[in-house]
Amino acid sequence: MRIIGHLDMDAFFASIEERDNPRFQGLPIVVGADPRGGLGRGVVSTANYAARAYGIRSALPITRAWRLSEAARQQGKPAAIFLSGSWRRYSEVSAAVMALIKEHAPQMQQRSVDEAYFDLSPTGSFPNATALCRLLKARIQQELHLTASVGIAPNKLIAKIASDHDKPDGLTVVAPADVADFLGPLPLRAIPGVGPVTEQFLQKRGLRTINDALALSQEALEELLGKWGAALYSKIRGIDTSPLREVATAKSISEQTTFFADTLAASVLIPQALELCSHVHERLHEEGFTVFRTVTLMVRFADFTTLTYAEKS
DNA sequence: TCTGGGGTCCTAGGACCC
DNA sequence: TCTGGGGTCCTAGGACCC
């Protein structure tokens, strides 16, 4: 029997800041772009749960987060603490989390800085797998003073959906017999790979939940979404046979930056482009690459139109 | 009320070859 | 002057994820 776990740290960056700065205890914390008093550019990377109570969440424009915080402050609530974050510190904590997972489930696949899949099949049963994950969560709590949410399921797809189902500090178990009941009522957006565009597209056709989409034949879904429709047909049935795999070597290295004020001045653009180039080149060397194939230049205009130009070396 | 930064994967269409 | 079909490689753009 295949049993897969997925662990997702809760409000990872913001939780680390709260943990490491006692004076932030219990306050709303927003890690992301500099709000510059409401004039900043960029978005929220992570908001802790106190900040989420203000309506602040990941990917929200930082100016809107700033305004939400100001509105709360005018109601006598504490203003949010805005931090730019420290990638190095987060990486260190990430490594500690991954090491703990590996101790309990050696066969694992890190999915991002704060997420991993791991194979619980060796435990032999869902109750055993559940006990192991309770222990893992307790160790993360005691040793790292952070919380995680975990999903346990027959495959990666369902485990990922399950870990997201009860946050923070959740543990959601979906045994094979429960898969259909678990998935059916969920919004289609819960499926990894269904983003805002696909969600909108499906909603316009009256499809909101997984149950709605189950009524469609594979051909009908393919007609709507092309190849992705065939994949979705399997996903909404909880079918996923993808194996755990080691992290592949990087396929690209990039850097980008946004100006505080829009500009078309070559005297500004060219030095900035050269600086980004030299950083990327440094990283290329640091990571042990000796050759590269394609260089891509990306430019984004005020209306968010984005152009790329690529050339083989 | 605007929309970061660092990535992956997919698709359409053109160039090119036989 | 008009021109196939299969295959591969490449670029541009877009959706998505954290």
mmCIF file of C-alpha atoms (C1' of nucleotides) in Angstrom:
data_model
loop_
_atom_site.group_PDB
_atom_site.id
_atom_site.type_symbol
_atom_site.label_atom_id
_atom_site.label_comp_id
_atom_site.label_asym_id
_atom_site.label_seq_id
_atom_site.Cartn_x
_atom_site.Cartn_y
_atom_site.Cartn_z
ATOM 1 C CA MET A 1 0.000 0.000 0.000
ATOM 2 C CA ARG A 2 1.276 3.431 -0.963
ATOM 3 C CA ILE A 3 1.085 6.125 1.745
ATOM 4 C CA ILE A 4 2.424 9.595 1.008
ATOM 5 C CA GLY A 5 2.797 12.552 3.358
ATOM 6 C CA HIS A 6 2.970 16.226 2.474
ATOM 7 C CA LEU A 7 4.189 18.754 5.015
ATOM 8 C CA ASP A 8 3.702 22.489 4.614
ATOM 9 C CA MET A 9 5.087 24.977 7.144
ATOM 10 C CA ASP A 10 2.514 27.502 8.408
ATOM 11 C CA ALA A 11 3.129 31.134 7.363
ATOM 12 C CA PHE A 12 6.773 30.116 7.197
ATOM 13 C CA PHE A 13 8.749 33.380 6.851
ATOM 14 C CA ALA A 14 6.426 35.361 9.109
ATOM 15 C CA SER A 15 6.437 32.600 11.750
ATOM 16 C CA ILE A 16 10.234 32.620 11.827
ATOM 17 C CA GLU A 17 10.248 36.395 12.361
ATOM 18 C CA GLU A 18 7.709 36.102 15.158
ATOM 19 C CA ARG A 19 9.696 33.319 16.780
ATOM 20 C CA ASP A 20 13.004 35.174 16.599
ATOM 21 C CA ASN A 21 11.764 38.591 17.742
ATOM 22 C CA PRO A 22 10.002 38.344 21.091
ATOM 23 C CA ARG A 23 8.727 41.910 20.746
ATOM 24 C CA PHE A 24 6.712 40.799 17.680
ATOM 25 C CA GLN A 25 4.846 38.128 19.689
ATOM 26 C CA GLY A 26 1.179 38.090 18.780
ATOM 27 C CA LEU A 27 1.462 41.061 16.407
ATOM 28 C CA PRO A 28 0.507 41.006 12.722
ATOM 29 C CA ILE A 29 3.636 40.453 10.616
ATOM 30 C CA VAL A 30 3.996 40.923 6.877
ATOM 31 C CA VAL A 31 7.112 39.738 5.042
ATOM 32 C CA GLY A 32 7.465 41.154 1.540
ATOM 33 C CA ALA A 33 8.197 44.310 -0.402
ATOM 34 C CA ASP A 34 8.926 47.591 1.383
ATOM 35 C CA PRO A 35 5.556 49.399 1.691
ATOM 36 C CA ARG A 36 7.314 52.830 1.707
ATOM 37 C CA GLY A 37 4.443 54.407 3.542
ATOM 38 C CA GLY A 38 1.910 53.153 1.026
ATOM 39 C CA LEU A 39 3.929 54.034 -2.090
ATOM 40 C CA GLY A 40 5.951 50.830 -2.379
ATOM 41 C CA ARG A 41 5.888 48.412 -5.308
ATOM 42 C CA GLY A 42 5.639 44.693 -4.921
ATOM 43 C CA VAL A 43 3.563 42.178 -3.055
ATOM 44 C CA VAL A 44 3.231 40.312 0.221
ATOM 45 C CA SER A 45 5.361 37.202 0.426
ATOM 46 C CA THR A 46 3.963 35.823 3.691
ATOM 47 C CA ALA A 47 1.572 37.183 6.301
ATOM 48 C CA ASN A 48 1.130 35.558 9.690
ATOM 49 C CA TYR A 49 -2.348 34.687 10.928
ATOM 50 C CA ALA A 50 -2.731 37.888 12.932
ATOM 51 C CA ALA A 51 -2.123 39.843 9.705
ATOM 52 C CA ARG A 52 -4.476 37.575 7.771
ATOM 53 C CA ALA A 53 -7.209 38.649 10.172
ATOM 54 C CA TYR A 54 -6.804 42.118 8.595
ATOM 55 C CA GLY A 55 -7.329 40.606 5.135
ATOM 56 C CA ILE A 56 -3.604 40.614 4.323
ATOM 57 C CA ARG A 57 -2.429 37.519 2.426
ATOM 58 C CA SER A 58 0.291 36.268 0.103
ATOM 59 C CA ALA A 59 0.532 37.944 -3.320
ATOM 60 C CA LEU A 60 -1.503 40.973 -2.211
ATOM 61 C CA PRO A 61 0.000 44.266 -3.489
ATOM 62 C CA ILE A 62 2.013 45.715 -0.624
ATOM 63 C CA THR A 63 0.217 49.060 -0.941
ATOM 64 C CA ARG A 64 -3.096 47.347 -0.230
ATOM 65 C CA ALA A 65 -1.590 45.503 2.728
ATOM 66 C CA TRP A 66 -0.403 48.867 4.008
ATOM 67 C CA ARG A 67 -3.866 50.366 3.726
ATOM 68 C CA LEU A 68 -5.474 47.375 5.456
ATOM 69 C CA SER A 69 -3.002 47.779 8.289
ATOM 70 C CA GLU A 70 -3.722 51.528 8.526
ATOM 71 C CA ALA A 71 -7.465 50.853 8.634
ATOM 72 C CA ALA A 72 -6.963 48.379 11.476
ATOM 73 C CA ARG A 73 -4.767 50.841 13.329
ATOM 74 C CA GLN A 74 -7.478 53.488 13.137
ATOM 75 C CA GLN A 75 -9.778 51.020 14.853
ATOM 76 C CA GLY A 76 -7.312 50.799 17.718
ATOM 77 C CA LYS A 77 -5.726 47.525 16.623
ATOM 78 C CA PRO A 78 -1.963 47.120 16.326
ATOM 79 C CA ALA A 79 -0.414 48.153 13.013
ATOM 80 C CA ALA A 80 1.237 45.379 11.012
ATOM 81 C CA ILE A 81 4.999 45.001 11.162
ATOM 82 C CA PHE A 82 6.454 45.063 7.635
ATOM 83 C CA LEU A 83 9.717 43.199 7.091
ATOM 84 C CA SER A 84 11.775 42.570 3.976
ATOM 85 C CA GLY A 85 12.923 39.188 5.236
ATOM 86 C CA SER A 86 16.210 37.376 5.361
ATOM 87 C CA TRP A 87 16.498 34.634 2.798
ATOM 88 C CA ARG A 88 19.626 33.179 4.387
ATOM 89 C CA ARG A 89 17.977 32.702 7.750
ATOM 90 C CA TYR A 90 14.893 31.138 6.164
ATOM 91 C CA SER A 91 17.098 28.734 4.212
ATOM 92 C CA GLU A 92 18.792 27.621 7.413
ATOM 93 C CA VAL A 93 15.474 26.941 9.134
ATOM 94 C CA SER A 94 14.278 25.174 5.991
ATOM 95 C CA ALA A 95 17.289 22.877 6.100
ATOM 96 C CA ALA A 96 16.537 22.042 9.736
ATOM 97 C CA VAL A 97 12.915 21.206 8.896
ATOM 98 C CA MET A 98 13.946 19.005 5.977
ATOM 99 C CA ALA A 99 16.492 17.198 8.161
ATOM 100 C CA LEU A 100 13.793 16.401 10.732
ATOM 101 C CA ILE A 101 11.480 15.024 8.049
ATOM 102 C CA LYS A 102 14.271 12.915 6.630
ATOM 103 C CA GLU A 103 14.972 11.422 10.037
ATOM 104 C CA HIS A 104 11.465 9.997 10.159
ATOM 105 C CA ALA A 105 10.896 9.381 6.460
ATOM 106 C CA PRO A 106 14.187 9.040 4.578
ATOM 107 C CA GLN A 107 12.503 8.813 1.192
ATOM 108 C CA MET A 108 11.465 12.412 0.666
ATOM 109 C CA GLN A 109 11.146 15.087 -1.991
ATOM 110 C CA GLN A 110 11.541 18.735 -1.110
ATOM 111 C CA ARG A 111 9.002 20.724 -3.113
ATOM 112 C CA SER A 112 9.964 24.254 -2.083
ATOM 113 C CA VAL A 113 11.619 26.081 0.790
ATOM 114 C CA ASP A 114 8.784 25.156 3.163
ATOM 115 C CA GLU A 115 7.189 22.019 1.701
ATOM 116 C CA ALA A 116 8.079 18.383 1.197
ATOM 117 C CA TYR A 117 6.548 15.060 0.224
ATOM 118 C CA PHE A 118 7.695 11.915 1.977
ATOM 119 C CA ASP A 119 7.006 8.203 1.689
ATOM 120 C CA LEU A 120 5.116 6.740 4.630
ATOM 121 C CA SER A 121 4.525 3.343 2.987
ATOM 122 C CA PRO A 122 7.102 1.629 5.220
ATOM 123 C CA THR A 123 4.896 2.324 8.254
ATOM 124 C CA GLY A 124 2.489 -0.233 6.789
ATOM 125 C CA SER A 125 -0.824 1.446 7.623
ATOM 126 C CA PHE A 126 -2.601 4.778 7.748
ATOM 127 C CA PRO A 127 -2.875 4.678 11.569
ATOM 128 C CA ASN A 128 0.890 4.082 11.820
ATOM 129 C CA ALA A 129 1.578 6.837 9.303
ATOM 130 C CA THR A 130 -0.646 9.187 11.314
ATOM 131 C CA ALA A 131 1.234 8.415 14.520
ATOM 132 C CA LEU A 132 4.541 9.101 12.793
ATOM 133 C CA CYS A 133 3.312 12.488 11.505
ATOM 134 C CA ARG A 134 2.045 13.482 14.950
ATOM 135 C CA LEU A 135 5.524 12.790 16.267
ATOM 136 C CA LEU A 136 7.112 14.769 13.438
ATOM 137 C CA LYS A 137 4.831 17.744 14.072
ATOM 138 C CA ALA A 138 5.611 17.595 17.789
ATOM 139 C CA ARG A 139 9.351 17.622 17.119
ATOM 140 C CA ILE A 140 9.044 20.613 14.780
ATOM 141 C CA GLN A 141 7.082 22.367 17.513
ATOM 142 C CA GLN A 142 9.475 21.498 20.338
ATOM 143 C CA GLU A 143 12.795 21.814 18.544
ATOM 144 C CA LEU A 144 12.117 24.595 16.040
ATOM 145 C CA HIS A 145 9.204 26.361 17.766
ATOM 146 C CA LEU A 146 7.226 26.400 14.517
ATOM 147 C CA THR A 147 4.080 24.689 13.327
ATOM 148 C CA ALA A 148 3.388 22.699 10.197
ATOM 149 C CA SER A 149 0.314 21.279 8.512
ATOM 150 C CA VAL A 150 0.433 17.734 7.195
ATOM 151 C CA GLY A 151 -1.627 15.695 4.750
ATOM 152 C CA ILE A 152 -1.528 11.905 4.524
ATOM 153 C CA ALA A 153 -3.008 10.184 1.479
ATOM 154 C CA PRO A 154 -2.482 7.445 -1.108
ATOM 155 C CA ASN A 155 -0.514 9.760 -3.436
ATOM 156 C CA LYS A 156 1.251 13.115 -3.737
ATOM 157 C CA LEU A 157 -1.685 14.918 -5.311
ATOM 158 C CA ILE A 158 -4.151 14.129 -2.533
ATOM 159 C CA ALA A 159 -1.545 14.567 0.213
ATOM 160 C CA LYS A 160 -0.832 18.091 -1.053
ATOM 161 C CA ILE A 161 -4.528 18.973 -1.154
ATOM 162 C CA ALA A 162 -4.973 17.439 2.311
ATOM 163 C CA SER A 163 -2.164 19.434 3.941
ATOM 164 C CA ASP A 164 -3.838 22.608 2.710
ATOM 165 C CA HIS A 165 -7.225 21.540 4.022
ATOM 166 C CA ASP A 166 -6.663 22.321 7.695
ATOM 167 C CA LYS A 167 -4.232 25.133 8.464
ATOM 168 C CA PRO A 168 -2.464 26.078 10.613
ATOM 169 C CA ASP A 169 -1.153 23.180 12.662
ATOM 170 C CA GLY A 170 -3.452 20.674 10.920
ATOM 171 C CA LEU A 171 -3.232 16.967 10.226
ATOM 172 C CA THR A 172 -5.577 15.649 7.560
ATOM 173 C CA VAL A 173 -5.713 11.953 6.745
ATOM 174 C CA VAL A 174 -7.401 10.752 3.559
ATOM 175 C CA ALA A 175 -7.472 6.954 3.399
ATOM 176 C CA PRO A 176 -8.126 5.331 -0.003
ATOM 177 C CA ALA A 177 -11.785 4.645 0.859
ATOM 178 C CA ASP A 178 -12.348 8.350 1.675
ATOM 179 C CA VAL A 179 -10.804 9.924 -1.431
ATOM 180 C CA ALA A 180 -14.037 10.543 -3.361
ATOM 181 C CA ASP A 181 -15.866 12.006 -0.358
ATOM 182 C CA PHE A 182 -12.914 14.232 0.493
ATOM 183 C CA LEU A 183 -12.351 15.628 -3.005
ATOM 184 C CA GLY A 184 -15.951 15.961 -4.224
ATOM 185 C CA PRO A 185 -17.065 19.111 -2.371
ATOM 186 C CA LEU A 186 -13.757 20.988 -2.808
ATOM 187 C CA PRO A 187 -13.544 23.932 -5.235
ATOM 188 C CA LEU A 188 -11.684 23.123 -8.447
ATOM 189 C CA ARG A 189 -9.124 25.723 -7.373
ATOM 190 C CA ALA A 190 -7.966 23.245 -4.728
ATOM 191 C CA ILE A 191 -6.351 21.166 -7.494
ATOM 192 C CA PRO A 192 -2.695 22.141 -7.921
ATOM 193 C CA GLY A 193 -2.382 23.569 -11.418
ATOM 194 C CA VAL A 194 -5.817 25.193 -11.440
ATOM 195 C CA GLY A 195 -5.029 28.865 -10.983
ATOM 196 C CA PRO A 196 -7.141 32.014 -11.246
ATOM 197 C CA VAL A 197 -7.413 31.894 -15.047
ATOM 198 C CA THR A 198 -8.534 28.275 -15.300
ATOM 199 C CA GLU A 199 -10.826 28.709 -12.304
ATOM 200 C CA GLN A 200 -12.575 31.667 -13.980
ATOM 201 C CA PHE A 201 -12.792 29.791 -17.272
ATOM 202 C CA LEU A 202 -14.423 26.784 -15.607
ATOM 203 C CA GLN A 203 -16.733 28.912 -13.466
ATOM 204 C CA LYS A 204 -18.142 30.572 -16.561
ATOM 205 C CA ARG A 205 -19.189 27.090 -17.659
ATOM 206 C CA GLY A 206 -20.899 26.413 -14.363
ATOM 207 C CA LEU A 207 -18.084 24.300 -12.928
ATOM 208 C CA ARG A 208 -17.128 25.268 -9.387
ATOM 209 C CA THR A 209 -16.503 22.104 -7.390
ATOM 210 C CA ILE A 210 -14.766 18.859 -8.164
ATOM 211 C CA ASN A 211 -18.163 17.166 -8.068
ATOM 212 C CA ASP A 212 -19.376 19.523 -10.832
ATOM 213 C CA ALA A 213 -16.465 18.512 -13.043
ATOM 214 C CA LEU A 214 -16.901 14.790 -12.347
ATOM 215 C CA ALA A 215 -20.018 14.917 -14.519
ATOM 216 C CA LEU A 216 -17.914 15.694 -17.596
ATOM 217 C CA SER A 217 -16.432 13.037 -19.844
ATOM 218 C CA GLN A 218 -12.729 13.048 -20.550
ATOM 219 C CA GLU A 219 -13.498 14.155 -24.118
ATOM 220 C CA ALA A 220 -15.572 17.077 -22.844
ATOM 221 C CA LEU A 221 -12.794 18.244 -20.520
ATOM 222 C CA GLU A 222 -10.228 17.920 -23.311
ATOM 223 C CA GLU A 223 -12.461 19.950 -25.557
ATOM 224 C CA LEU A 224 -12.509 22.727 -22.941
ATOM 225 C CA LEU A 225 -8.883 22.687 -21.817
ATOM 226 C CA GLY A 226 -6.853 20.775 -24.383
ATOM 227 C CA LYS A 227 -4.232 18.373 -23.050
ATOM 228 C CA TRP A 228 -4.586 19.810 -19.577
ATOM 229 C CA GLY A 229 -8.222 18.631 -19.639
ATOM 230 C CA ALA A 230 -7.093 15.009 -19.789
ATOM 231 C CA ALA A 231 -4.788 15.585 -16.820
ATOM 232 C CA LEU A 232 -7.564 17.303 -14.900
ATOM 233 C CA TYR A 233 -9.895 14.369 -15.606
ATOM 234 C CA SER A 234 -7.490 12.138 -13.641
ATOM 235 C CA LYS A 235 -6.754 14.663 -10.904
ATOM 236 C CA ILE A 236 -10.385 15.242 -9.917
ATOM 237 C CA ARG A 237 -10.653 11.479 -9.485
ATOM 238 C CA GLY A 238 -7.661 11.539 -7.177
ATOM 239 C CA ILE A 239 -5.539 9.599 -9.641
ATOM 240 C CA ASP A 240 -1.816 10.337 -9.458
ATOM 241 C CA THR A 241 0.976 7.826 -9.901
ATOM 242 C CA SER A 242 3.864 10.296 -9.964
ATOM 243 C CA PRO A 243 6.824 9.035 -7.925
ATOM 244 C CA LEU A 244 8.847 10.893 -5.316
ATOM 245 C CA ARG A 245 11.961 12.119 -7.027
ATOM 246 C CA GLU A 246 15.132 13.829 -6.085
ATOM 247 C CA VAL A 247 15.322 17.522 -6.855
ATOM 248 C CA ALA A 248 16.590 18.054 -10.376
ATOM 249 C CA THR A 249 19.420 20.450 -11.172
ATOM 250 C CA ALA A 250 18.331 23.958 -12.004
ATOM 251 C CA LYS A 251 17.292 24.638 -15.583
ATOM 252 C CA SER A 252 17.590 28.388 -15.395
ATOM 253 C CA ILE A 253 19.041 31.135 -13.249
ATOM 254 C CA SER A 254 17.522 34.586 -13.339
ATOM 255 C CA GLU A 255 17.342 37.932 -11.623
ATOM 256 C CA GLN A 256 14.907 40.755 -12.064
ATOM 257 C CA THR A 257 14.219 44.049 -10.395
ATOM 258 C CA THR A 258 11.465 46.647 -10.388
ATOM 259 C CA PHE A 259 12.239 50.359 -10.363
ATOM 260 C CA PHE A 260 10.615 52.582 -7.786
ATOM 261 C CA ALA A 261 9.556 54.841 -10.646
ATOM 262 C CA ASP A 262 8.932 53.747 -14.249
ATOM 263 C CA THR A 263 11.658 54.760 -16.662
ATOM 264 C CA LEU A 264 12.699 54.400 -20.287
ATOM 265 C CA ALA A 265 16.054 56.119 -19.802
ATOM 266 C CA ALA A 266 18.914 54.057 -21.203
ATOM 267 C CA SER A 267 21.223 55.694 -18.667
ATOM 268 C CA VAL A 268 19.165 53.976 -15.958
ATOM 269 C CA LEU A 269 18.220 50.743 -17.734
ATOM 270 C CA ILE A 270 21.577 49.677 -19.116
ATOM 271 C CA PRO A 271 23.632 49.903 -15.905
ATOM 272 C CA GLN A 272 20.865 48.036 -14.057
ATOM 273 C CA ALA A 273 20.764 45.318 -16.731
ATOM 274 C CA LEU A 274 24.537 44.946 -16.545
ATOM 275 C CA GLU A 275 24.386 44.587 -12.781
ATOM 276 C CA LEU A 276 21.714 41.879 -13.005
ATOM 277 C CA CYS A 277 23.833 40.103 -15.628
ATOM 278 C CA SER A 278 26.899 40.093 -13.435
ATOM 279 C CA HIS A 279 24.927 38.720 -10.451
ATOM 280 C CA VAL A 280 23.510 35.921 -12.579
ATOM 281 C CA HIS A 281 26.982 35.199 -13.891
ATOM 282 C CA GLU A 282 28.345 34.984 -10.358
ATOM 283 C CA ARG A 283 25.629 32.573 -9.330
ATOM 284 C CA LEU A 284 26.287 30.487 -12.418
ATOM 285 C CA HIS A 285 29.860 30.039 -11.235
ATOM 286 C CA GLU A 286 28.917 29.508 -7.591
ATOM 287 C CA GLU A 287 26.562 26.718 -8.547
ATOM 288 C CA GLY A 288 29.218 25.009 -10.605
ATOM 289 C CA PHE A 289 27.894 25.570 -14.105
ATOM 290 C CA THR A 290 30.565 26.017 -16.750
ATOM 291 C CA VAL A 291 28.366 26.457 -19.816
ATOM 292 C CA PHE A 292 25.023 27.971 -20.645
ATOM 293 C CA ARG A 293 22.931 27.925 -23.778
ATOM 294 C CA THR A 294 20.405 30.742 -23.920
ATOM 295 C CA VAL A 295 20.330 34.262 -22.567
ATOM 296 C CA THR A 296 16.910 35.837 -22.139
ATOM 297 C CA LEU A 297 16.200 39.498 -21.565
ATOM 298 C CA MET A 298 12.839 40.358 -20.028
ATOM 299 C CA VAL A 299 11.280 43.801 -19.849
ATOM 300 C CA ARG A 300 8.003 44.836 -18.296
ATOM 301 C CA PHE A 301 6.198 48.091 -19.114
ATOM 302 C CA ALA A 302 3.945 50.253 -16.976
ATOM 303 C CA ASP A 303 0.822 48.517 -18.315
ATOM 304 C CA PHE A 304 2.346 45.163 -17.248
ATOM 305 C CA THR A 305 2.972 44.111 -20.850
ATOM 306 C CA THR A 306 5.943 41.784 -20.642
ATOM 307 C CA LEU A 307 8.338 41.109 -23.500
ATOM 308 C CA THR A 308 11.152 38.588 -23.674
ATOM 309 C CA TYR A 309 13.989 38.318 -26.115
ATOM 310 C CA ALA A 310 16.156 35.215 -26.161
ATOM 311 C CA GLU A 311 19.300 34.334 -28.001
ATOM 312 C CA LYS A 312 21.404 31.198 -28.114
ATOM 313 C CA SER A 313 24.971 31.732 -27.021
ATOM 314 C "C1'" DT B 1 -6.362 48.999 -6.964
ATOM 315 C "C1'" DC B 2 -2.339 46.997 -8.915
ATOM 316 C "C1'" DT B 3 0.197 43.349 -10.024
ATOM 317 C "C1'" DG B 4 7.825 41.055 -6.634
ATOM 318 C "C1'" DG B 5 11.194 37.678 -7.492
ATOM 319 C "C1'" DG B 6 12.662 33.133 -8.523
ATOM 320 C "C1'" DG B 7 11.431 29.273 -10.746
ATOM 321 C "C1'" DT B 8 8.872 25.155 -13.870
ATOM 322 C "C1'" DC B 9 6.147 23.477 -17.533
ATOM 323 C "C1'" DC B 10 3.308 23.826 -21.686
ATOM 324 C "C1'" DT B 11 1.900 25.408 -26.338
ATOM 325 C "C1'" DA B 12 1.893 27.664 -30.811
ATOM 326 C "C1'" DG B 13 4.297 28.775 -34.612
ATOM 327 C "C1'" DG B 14 8.437 29.438 -37.491
ATOM 328 C "C1'" DA B 15 12.825 27.685 -39.421
ATOM 329 C "C1'" DC B 16 15.005 24.019 -41.177
ATOM 330 C "C1'" DC B 17 15.984 19.307 -42.836
ATOM 331 C "C1'" DC B 18 15.004 15.170 -45.514
ATOM 332 C "C1'" DT C 1 5.252 28.335 -60.228
ATOM 333 C "C1'" DC C 2 3.827 25.688 -56.660
ATOM 334 C "C1'" DT C 3 4.884 22.859 -53.413
ATOM 335 C "C1'" DG C 4 3.762 17.029 -49.172
ATOM 336 C "C1'" DG C 5 4.545 15.305 -44.740
ATOM 337 C "C1'" DG C 6 7.269 14.059 -40.699
ATOM 338 C "C1'" DG C 7 10.445 15.402 -37.416
ATOM 339 C "C1'" DT C 8 13.326 18.440 -34.568
ATOM 340 C "C1'" DC C 9 14.872 22.581 -32.611
ATOM 341 C "C1'" DC C 10 14.051 27.097 -31.120
ATOM 342 C "C1'" DT C 11 11.623 31.370 -29.468
ATOM 343 C "C1'" DA C 12 7.824 33.960 -27.346
ATOM 344 C "C1'" DG C 13 4.288 34.023 -24.359
ATOM 345 C "C1'" DG C 14 1.422 32.457 -20.698
ATOM 346 C "C1'" DA C 15 -0.298 29.806 -16.583
ATOM 347 C "C1'" DC C 16 1.053 28.392 -12.447
ATOM 348 C "C1'" DC C 17 3.635 27.630 -7.941
ATOM 349 C "C1'" DC C 18 5.846 29.337 -3.539
#
